[in-house]
XYZ file of C-alpha atoms in Angstrom:
120
model
C 16.421 -66.476 11.954
C 18.664 -63.704 11.074
C 18.868 -60.089 12.318
C 19.361 -57.488 9.564
C 20.321 -53.943 10.039
C 20.827 -51.414 7.035
C 23.512 -48.499 6.961
C 24.950 -46.110 4.703
C 21.513 -44.038 3.476
C 21.637 -40.293 3.332
C 20.879 -37.467 1.246
C 22.721 -36.927 -1.924
C 22.572 -34.988 -5.453
C 21.282 -36.590 -8.436
C 23.987 -38.221 -10.282
C 25.589 -39.256 -6.793
C 26.784 -42.359 -5.211
C 25.715 -44.241 -2.020
C 26.361 -47.668 -0.924
C 24.141 -49.420 1.452
C 24.974 -52.010 4.001
C 23.011 -54.898 5.546
C 24.619 -56.319 8.376
C 23.583 -59.576 9.666
C 23.627 -60.938 13.067
C 24.263 -64.434 12.174
C 26.212 -66.513 8.698
C 24.358 -65.808 5.743
C 26.418 -68.097 4.084
C 23.131 -70.627 3.737
C 20.813 -68.079 3.515
C 19.616 -69.069 -0.294
C 18.855 -65.394 -1.270
C 18.931 -61.922 -0.310
C 17.766 -58.607 -1.662
C 17.087 -54.938 -1.207
C 13.758 -53.538 -1.392
C 12.735 -50.124 -1.392
C 9.677 -48.112 -0.807
C 8.742 -44.475 -1.603
C 6.233 -42.236 -0.350
C 2.499 -43.468 -1.430
C 3.946 -46.576 -3.170
C 4.071 -50.342 -2.683
C 7.186 -51.719 -1.236
C 9.024 -53.028 -4.518
C 12.130 -55.238 -5.567
C 15.152 -53.702 -6.063
C 17.803 -56.444 -6.457
C 18.310 -60.105 -5.302
C 21.398 -62.270 -4.893
C 21.297 -66.002 -4.063
C 24.141 -67.813 -1.879
C 25.858 -68.699 -5.731
C 26.037 -65.483 -6.802
C 23.168 -64.927 -9.108
C 21.714 -61.351 -9.179
C 18.825 -59.973 -10.585
C 17.514 -56.208 -10.684
C 14.653 -54.150 -11.267
C 14.473 -52.559 -14.673
C 14.914 -49.627 -12.982
C 17.753 -49.925 -11.437
C 19.665 -51.820 -14.101
C 23.265 -50.491 -14.973
C 23.454 -48.167 -11.994
C 22.862 -50.322 -8.836
C 25.053 -53.500 -7.980
C 24.180 -55.918 -5.266
C 26.734 -58.259 -3.778
C 27.254 -60.279 -0.507
C 30.384 -60.802 1.736
C 29.653 -64.101 3.465
C 32.863 -63.847 5.802
C 31.596 -60.434 6.983
C 27.918 -61.615 7.223
C 27.190 -58.406 5.148
C 25.105 -57.403 2.244
C 26.085 -54.358 -0.108
C 23.959 -52.231 -2.467
C 26.444 -49.940 -4.387
C 23.924 -47.327 -6.202
C 25.545 -44.739 -8.751
C 23.919 -42.477 -11.111
C 20.970 -42.058 -8.470
C 17.853 -40.124 -9.809
C 15.276 -38.156 -7.596
C 12.981 -40.994 -8.244
C 15.109 -43.660 -6.290
C 14.174 -41.512 -3.179
C 12.846 -44.231 -0.699
C 13.240 -46.057 2.287
C 15.336 -49.077 1.345
C 15.327 -52.674 3.348
C 17.253 -55.643 2.910
C 15.737 -58.973 3.387
C 17.133 -62.555 3.926
C 14.777 -64.901 2.009
C 12.666 -62.234 1.102
C 9.070 -62.476 -0.150
C 5.855 -60.609 -0.064
C 2.378 -61.748 -0.730
C -0.081 -58.844 -0.521
C 0.721 -57.289 2.354
C 2.350 -59.766 4.281
C 6.212 -60.166 4.257
C 7.818 -63.178 4.564
C 11.530 -63.807 5.488
C 13.608 -61.337 7.682
C 13.681 -57.849 7.309
C 15.745 -55.040 8.283
C 14.131 -51.398 9.748
C 15.113 -49.507 6.737
C 17.440 -46.981 5.711
C 16.105 -43.252 4.164
C 18.085 -42.742 0.810
C 16.892 -39.111 -0.697
C 18.025 -37.878 -3.577
C 17.800 -34.148 -4.354
C 17.535 -32.592 -7.811
């Protein structure tokens, strides 16, 4: 079991950038998949991006070309670089290790979330 802590959220104007970090309490080298999710008011928690231990990435269509997920196994940290931010990106962003959501049940390890607010 790994503990995760997100940081880097804040208030930014549309078109701006933020870099989110997810620090793990232990090694992430053997964690097959890690990812970022977000939850906006009145919406379900949704996938933003995932990255495997081998470096394969996957992005939600809404963020392709704007967001970049990466992981630094030596620092036990995962990142989400967010560029060209839009107001609709406003949400609480969560990092997860081996994430899986089935209905209202969340599997894997999850952080507490960090707020990202994008103003018009």
